[in-house]
Amino acid sequence: MPFMDYRKITVAGSGVLGSQIAYQTAFKGFEVTVYDINDEALEKAKNRMAKLKANYKTDLGATDAEVNGAFDRLTFNSDLAQAVADADLVIEAIPEVVDIKIAFYKELGELAPDKTVFATNSSTLLPSQFAEATGRPEKFLALHFANTIWINNTAEIMKHSGTDEKVFNDLIDFAKAIGMVALPLHKEQPGYILNSLLVPFLDAAELLLVKEVADIQTIDKTWQIATGAPLGPFAILDVVGINTAHNIVQAKAAATGNPDFEKLANLLKTEYIDQGKLGRSTGEGFYKYPNPAFLDPEFLKN
């Protein structure tokens, strides 16, 4: 199936990044169905995507007709069978939890047409962990996006040993068709390229905090002043989302038994997630938005 036959796309998971993937794909002319587990989640996604219109106009110079046309190409469905009934490609962007993903792929594999290609947007997990559960390992691979994808337009395409080479090449072409810079990975790598670099950096910052070496703002301003970076690690974590950060840390705690990761996972859960402080998407995480402390002109001076 040539990639231009990828006409109907389903994005499964309508969180921050799932919403961005869906809207960007629709913006580039594809018909997109957004799936999530209930109508409440989908209503939040609609609001999230409606707000993206302003970003596209400001950042990309898009017209009202273009941003409204993108929104009109989106449909929303909480019934998985209906959402994938005629899908050429399903892009999965559900929580970064192995058991949840395995259960999802087992169900998806039974419901989707034989033609459908599956791609995971997982940040750290490998396609081979889920290939068998899909029931179609040759049509399964990873398509990983960075947050704020209309600006940070990377798409890492990573196959596993059983991925059909044509599917791999088609997905590279598809990534280009939705405005991404396609970055092919020829071997499986936990964290891909971006997160192989980013996650250890963020881990290091979080461990400095949990070990009480320094506070959030001190850690961030140290990095910003010393490197000239526009954001410190905790400001970046607010963009990534604290739920995602927690899932990654919790998995590391379980895998390693490291008490520092266990303490960090507990801190993120009790002090942030349980308080509704999930990052930029909720208006508060490590910083408060829309006017976080790191945007204060005096932040790096004191």
Short mmCIF file of C-alpha atoms in Angstrom, two decimals:
data_model
loop_
_atom_site.label_atom_id
_atom_site.label_comp_id
_atom_site.label_asym_id
_atom_site.label_seq_id
_atom_site.Cartn_x
_atom_site.Cartn_y
_atom_site.Cartn_z
CA MET A 1 0.00 0.00 0.00
CA PRO A 2 1.69 3.26 -1.08
CA PHE A 3 1.79 5.84 1.67
CA MET A 4 -0.55 8.16 -0.23
CA ASP A 5 -3.18 5.46 0.36
CA TYR A 6 -2.92 6.42 4.03
CA ARG A 7 -6.01 8.56 3.63
CA LYS A 8 -7.81 7.82 6.87
CA ILE A 9 -5.82 8.15 10.04
CA THR A 10 -6.90 7.27 13.57
CA VAL A 11 -5.10 8.74 16.55
CA ALA A 12 -5.71 6.67 19.68
CA GLY A 13 -5.25 8.77 22.81
CA SER A 14 -6.24 12.42 22.91
CA GLY A 15 -3.91 13.80 25.55
CA VAL A 16 -1.52 16.69 24.95
CA LEU A 17 0.59 15.00 22.29
CA GLY A 18 -2.20 12.88 20.83
CA SER A 19 -4.21 16.04 20.24
CA GLN A 20 -1.25 17.69 18.55
CA ILE A 21 -0.64 14.68 16.29
CA ALA A 22 -4.28 14.57 15.28
CA TYR A 23 -4.54 18.29 14.56
CA GLN A 24 -1.24 18.45 12.65
CA THR A 25 -2.26 15.48 10.51
CA ALA A 26 -5.63 17.09 9.75
CA PHE A 27 -3.91 20.42 9.05
CA LYS A 28 -1.95 18.65 6.31
CA GLY A 29 -5.13 17.46 4.65
CA PHE A 30 -5.79 13.99 6.07
CA GLU A 31 -9.09 12.78 7.47
CA VAL A 32 -8.46 12.01 11.15
CA THR A 33 -10.52 10.15 13.72
CA VAL A 34 -9.59 10.79 17.34
CA TYR A 35 -10.27 7.92 19.73
CA ASP A 36 -10.29 7.98 23.52
CA ILE A 37 -11.91 5.87 26.20
CA ASN A 38 -14.84 8.19 26.99
CA ASP A 39 -16.64 11.28 25.78
CA GLU A 40 -15.30 13.40 28.64
CA ALA A 41 -11.74 12.85 27.43
CA LEU A 42 -12.80 13.67 23.87
CA GLU A 43 -14.47 16.92 24.94
CA LYS A 44 -11.22 17.98 26.59
CA ALA A 45 -9.41 17.08 23.37
CA LYS A 46 -11.78 19.19 21.28
CA ASN A 47 -11.10 22.18 23.50
CA ARG A 48 -7.37 21.51 23.39
CA MET A 49 -7.36 21.34 19.60
CA ALA A 50 -9.54 24.43 19.22
CA LYS A 51 -6.88 26.32 21.17
CA LEU A 52 -4.21 25.07 18.75
CA LYS A 53 -5.77 27.23 16.01
CA ALA A 54 -4.27 30.35 17.57
CA ASN A 55 -0.84 28.72 17.79
CA TYR A 56 -0.91 27.77 14.12
CA LYS A 57 -1.91 31.29 13.11
CA THR A 58 0.77 32.89 15.29
CA ASP A 59 3.61 30.44 14.74
CA LEU A 60 2.98 29.30 11.17
CA GLY A 61 1.04 32.22 9.70
CA ALA A 62 -1.91 29.93 8.99
CA THR A 63 -5.17 31.50 7.85
CA ASP A 64 -8.59 31.16 9.49
CA ALA A 65 -9.66 28.98 6.56
CA GLU A 66 -6.68 26.65 7.08
CA VAL A 67 -7.08 26.19 10.83
CA ASN A 68 -10.85 25.79 10.60
CA GLY A 69 -10.47 23.37 7.70
CA ALA A 70 -8.12 21.25 9.80
CA PHE A 71 -10.64 21.12 12.63
CA ASP A 72 -13.40 20.15 10.20
CA ARG A 73 -11.37 17.12 9.10
CA LEU A 74 -11.40 15.76 12.66
CA THR A 75 -13.99 13.36 14.00
CA PHE A 76 -14.18 12.05 17.56
CA ASN A 77 -15.26 8.60 18.71
CA SER A 78 -15.11 6.68 22.01
CA ASP A 79 -16.00 3.37 20.31
CA LEU A 80 -12.73 1.75 19.20
CA ALA A 81 -14.36 -0.52 16.63
CA GLN A 82 -16.00 2.45 14.93
CA ALA A 83 -12.89 4.62 15.24
CA VAL A 84 -10.70 2.15 13.33
CA ALA A 85 -13.29 0.59 11.02
CA ASP A 86 -11.70 1.99 7.85
CA ALA A 87 -8.34 3.24 9.17
CA ASP A 88 -5.27 3.00 6.96
CA LEU A 89 -3.00 3.96 9.86
CA VAL A 90 -3.52 4.02 13.63
CA ILE A 91 -1.13 6.19 15.64
CA GLU A 92 -1.21 5.16 19.31
CA ALA A 93 -0.59 7.85 21.92
CA ILE A 94 -2.01 6.26 25.08
CA PRO A 95 -0.33 6.25 28.53
CA GLU A 96 3.27 5.04 28.78
CA VAL A 97 2.36 1.90 30.73
CA VAL A 98 3.26 -1.51 29.29
CA ASP A 99 0.16 -3.40 30.48
CA ILE A 100 -2.19 -0.71 29.18
CA LYS A 101 -0.52 -0.72 25.78
CA ILE A 102 -0.51 -4.53 25.50
CA ALA A 103 -4.22 -4.72 26.32
CA PHE A 104 -4.96 -1.96 23.83
CA TYR A 105 -3.02 -3.61 20.99
CA LYS A 106 -4.68 -6.97 21.57
CA GLU A 107 -8.08 -5.32 21.21
CA LEU A 108 -6.98 -3.13 18.32
CA GLY A 109 -5.55 -6.09 16.40
CA GLU A 110 -8.91 -7.84 16.52
CA LEU A 111 -10.93 -4.79 15.48
CA ALA A 112 -8.86 -3.08 12.78
CA PRO A 113 -8.99 -4.12 9.10
CA ASP A 114 -6.14 -6.25 7.77
CA LYS A 115 -4.82 -3.27 5.80
CA THR A 116 -4.26 -1.11 8.86
CA VAL A 117 -0.72 -0.20 9.91
CA PHE A 118 -0.13 0.44 13.64
CA ALA A 119 2.41 2.97 14.92
CA THR A 120 3.23 3.71 18.55
CA ASN A 121 4.20 7.18 19.72
CA SER A 122 5.84 5.73 22.82
CA SER A 123 8.65 7.88 24.18
CA THR A 124 10.75 5.17 25.78
CA LEU A 125 9.21 1.74 25.10
CA LEU A 126 10.22 -0.45 22.16
CA PRO A 127 8.03 -1.73 19.31
CA SER A 128 9.21 -5.31 19.95
CA GLN A 129 7.54 -5.16 23.40
CA PHE A 130 4.12 -4.97 21.72
CA ALA A 131 4.65 -6.49 18.26
CA GLU A 132 3.22 -9.89 19.17
CA ALA A 133 0.17 -8.35 20.87
CA THR A 134 -0.76 -6.49 17.68
CA GLY A 135 -1.28 -9.70 15.74
CA ARG A 136 0.44 -8.03 12.77
CA PRO A 137 4.09 -7.46 13.74
CA GLU A 138 5.12 -6.81 10.14
CA LYS A 139 2.78 -3.78 10.08
CA PHE A 140 3.89 -2.35 13.42
CA LEU A 141 6.59 0.18 14.29
CA ALA A 142 7.21 3.42 16.18
CA LEU A 143 6.44 6.97 15.06
CA HIS A 144 7.60 9.29 17.82
CA PHE A 145 6.92 13.03 17.89
CA ALA A 146 8.31 15.80 20.07
CA ASN A 147 5.96 18.09 21.98
CA THR A 148 4.79 21.25 20.18
CA ILE A 149 5.02 19.32 16.93
CA TRP A 150 4.04 22.15 14.62
CA ILE A 151 7.30 23.88 15.61
CA ASN A 152 9.51 21.04 16.89
CA ASN A 153 8.61 18.95 13.86
CA THR A 154 10.68 15.81 14.36
CA ALA A 155 9.31 12.36 13.64
CA GLU A 156 11.46 9.42 14.71
CA ILE A 157 10.51 6.30 12.76
CA MET A 158 11.85 3.16 14.42
CA LYS A 159 11.25 -0.40 13.22
CA HIS A 160 11.70 -3.66 15.06
CA SER A 161 13.27 -6.75 13.54
CA GLY A 162 9.93 -7.97 12.16
CA THR A 163 8.74 -4.72 10.57
CA ASP A 164 8.21 -4.96 6.81
CA GLU A 165 10.71 -2.70 5.05
CA LYS A 166 8.01 -1.26 2.81
CA VAL A 167 5.91 -0.29 5.83
CA PHE A 168 8.98 1.39 7.32
CA ASN A 169 9.64 3.38 4.14
CA ASP A 170 5.97 4.25 3.70
CA LEU A 171 5.81 5.68 7.21
CA ILE A 172 8.89 7.80 6.52
CA ASP A 173 7.04 9.24 3.53
CA PHE A 174 3.89 9.74 5.60
CA ALA A 175 5.84 11.64 8.25
CA LYS A 176 7.11 13.99 5.56
CA ALA A 177 3.58 14.38 4.18
CA ILE A 178 2.36 15.75 7.53
CA GLY A 179 5.15 18.32 7.71
CA MET A 180 7.67 16.46 9.83
CA VAL A 181 11.40 16.03 9.39
CA ALA A 182 11.59 12.24 9.16
CA LEU A 183 14.36 10.67 11.24
CA PRO A 184 14.71 6.93 10.50
CA LEU A 185 16.16 4.61 13.17
CA HIS A 186 17.42 1.32 11.81
CA LYS A 187 17.83 -0.44 15.16
CA GLU A 188 15.67 -0.44 18.25
CA GLN A 189 16.94 1.96 20.90
CA PRO A 190 15.18 2.67 24.22
CA GLY A 191 14.42 6.38 24.19
CA TYR A 192 15.03 6.60 20.44
CA ILE A 193 17.34 9.55 19.61
CA LEU A 194 15.59 12.43 21.36
CA ASN A 195 14.87 10.74 24.66
CA SER A 196 18.18 8.89 24.73
CA LEU A 197 19.58 12.39 25.11
CA LEU A 198 16.76 14.07 27.03
CA VAL A 199 15.64 11.52 29.66
CA PRO A 200 19.03 11.10 31.40
CA PHE A 201 19.26 14.90 31.58
CA LEU A 202 15.80 15.18 33.15
CA ASP A 203 16.51 12.25 35.49
CA ALA A 204 19.65 13.98 36.71
CA ALA A 205 17.72 17.16 37.48
CA GLU A 206 14.92 15.29 39.29
CA LEU A 207 17.42 13.32 41.37
CA LEU A 208 19.13 16.55 42.41
CA LEU A 209 15.73 17.70 43.68
CA VAL A 210 14.75 14.47 45.45
CA LYS A 211 18.17 14.25 47.12
CA GLU A 212 17.60 17.86 48.33
CA VAL A 213 20.79 19.10 46.68
CA ALA A 214 19.04 22.22 45.37
CA ASP A 215 15.54 23.53 44.66
CA ILE A 216 13.76 23.60 41.31
CA GLN A 217 14.52 27.18 40.36
CA THR A 218 18.19 26.92 41.35
CA ILE A 219 18.63 23.81 39.21
CA ASP A 220 16.89 25.40 36.23
CA LYS A 221 18.71 28.71 36.37
CA THR A 222 22.07 26.93 36.74
CA TRP A 223 21.43 25.12 33.47
CA GLN A 224 20.09 28.18 31.68
CA ILE A 225 22.89 30.53 32.71
CA ALA A 226 25.69 28.03 32.13
CA THR A 227 24.51 26.79 28.73
CA GLY A 228 22.36 29.59 27.33
CA ALA A 229 19.43 27.16 27.07
CA PRO A 230 15.99 28.84 26.92
CA LEU A 231 14.47 26.37 29.40
CA GLY A 232 15.74 24.48 32.41
CA PRO A 233 14.93 20.81 33.01
CA PHE A 234 11.87 21.43 35.21
CA ALA A 235 10.41 23.88 32.71
CA ILE A 236 10.91 21.15 30.09
CA LEU A 237 9.20 18.61 32.34
CA ASP A 238 6.19 20.91 32.51
CA VAL A 239 5.97 20.71 28.72
CA VAL A 240 6.46 16.93 28.66
CA GLY A 241 3.78 16.53 31.33
CA ILE A 242 4.23 15.27 34.86
CA ASN A 243 2.06 12.19 34.24
CA THR A 244 4.51 11.07 31.57
CA ALA A 245 7.49 11.86 33.79
CA HIS A 246 5.92 9.87 36.62
CA ASN A 247 5.26 6.83 34.42
CA ILE A 248 8.88 6.81 33.26
CA VAL A 249 10.27 7.19 36.79
CA GLN A 250 7.90 4.58 38.21
CA ALA A 251 9.04 2.07 35.58
CA LYS A 252 12.67 2.77 36.48
CA ALA A 253 11.92 2.34 40.17
CA ALA A 254 10.29 -1.03 39.49
CA ALA A 255 13.10 -2.17 37.20
CA THR A 256 16.02 -1.07 39.38
CA GLY A 257 14.71 -0.98 42.95
CA ASN A 258 16.63 2.28 43.31
CA PRO A 259 15.17 4.02 46.39
CA ASP A 260 15.84 7.45 44.90
CA PHE A 261 13.59 6.66 41.92
CA GLU A 262 10.97 5.26 44.30
CA LYS A 263 11.10 8.45 46.36
CA LEU A 264 10.90 10.55 43.19
CA ALA A 265 7.89 8.61 41.86
CA ASN A 266 6.12 9.16 45.19
CA LEU A 267 6.97 12.88 45.16
CA LEU A 268 5.59 13.36 41.64
CA LYS A 269 2.42 11.45 42.54
CA THR A 270 1.58 13.07 45.87
CA GLU A 271 2.84 16.62 45.38
CA TYR A 272 1.90 17.13 41.75
CA ILE A 273 -0.41 14.54 40.10
CA ASP A 274 -2.74 14.17 43.10
CA GLN A 275 -2.91 17.96 43.33
CA GLY A 276 -3.86 18.30 39.65
CA LYS A 277 -0.52 19.93 38.85
CA LEU A 278 0.28 18.14 35.60
CA GLY A 279 2.36 20.80 33.84
CA ARG A 280 1.56 23.45 31.28
CA SER A 281 -1.58 21.65 30.15
CA THR A 282 -3.28 22.30 33.52
CA GLY A 283 -1.78 25.72 34.23
CA GLU A 284 0.54 24.48 36.95
CA GLY A 285 3.30 21.94 37.38
CA PHE A 286 6.72 22.83 38.69
CA TYR A 287 5.82 26.40 37.66
CA LYS A 288 2.54 28.33 37.40
CA TYR A 289 1.32 29.41 33.95
CA PRO A 290 0.81 31.55 31.92
CA ASN A 291 3.43 33.60 33.79
CA PRO A 292 6.06 31.16 35.08
CA ALA A 293 8.91 32.49 37.20
CA PHE A 294 11.51 31.62 34.55
CA LEU A 295 10.02 34.24 32.19
CA ASP A 296 10.64 37.00 34.73
CA PRO A 297 13.54 39.16 33.44
CA GLU A 298 15.07 38.97 36.92
CA PHE A 299 14.99 35.15 37.09
CA LEU A 300 18.53 34.67 35.79
CA LYS A 301 19.97 37.68 37.59
CA ASN A 302 19.51 36.69 41.21
#
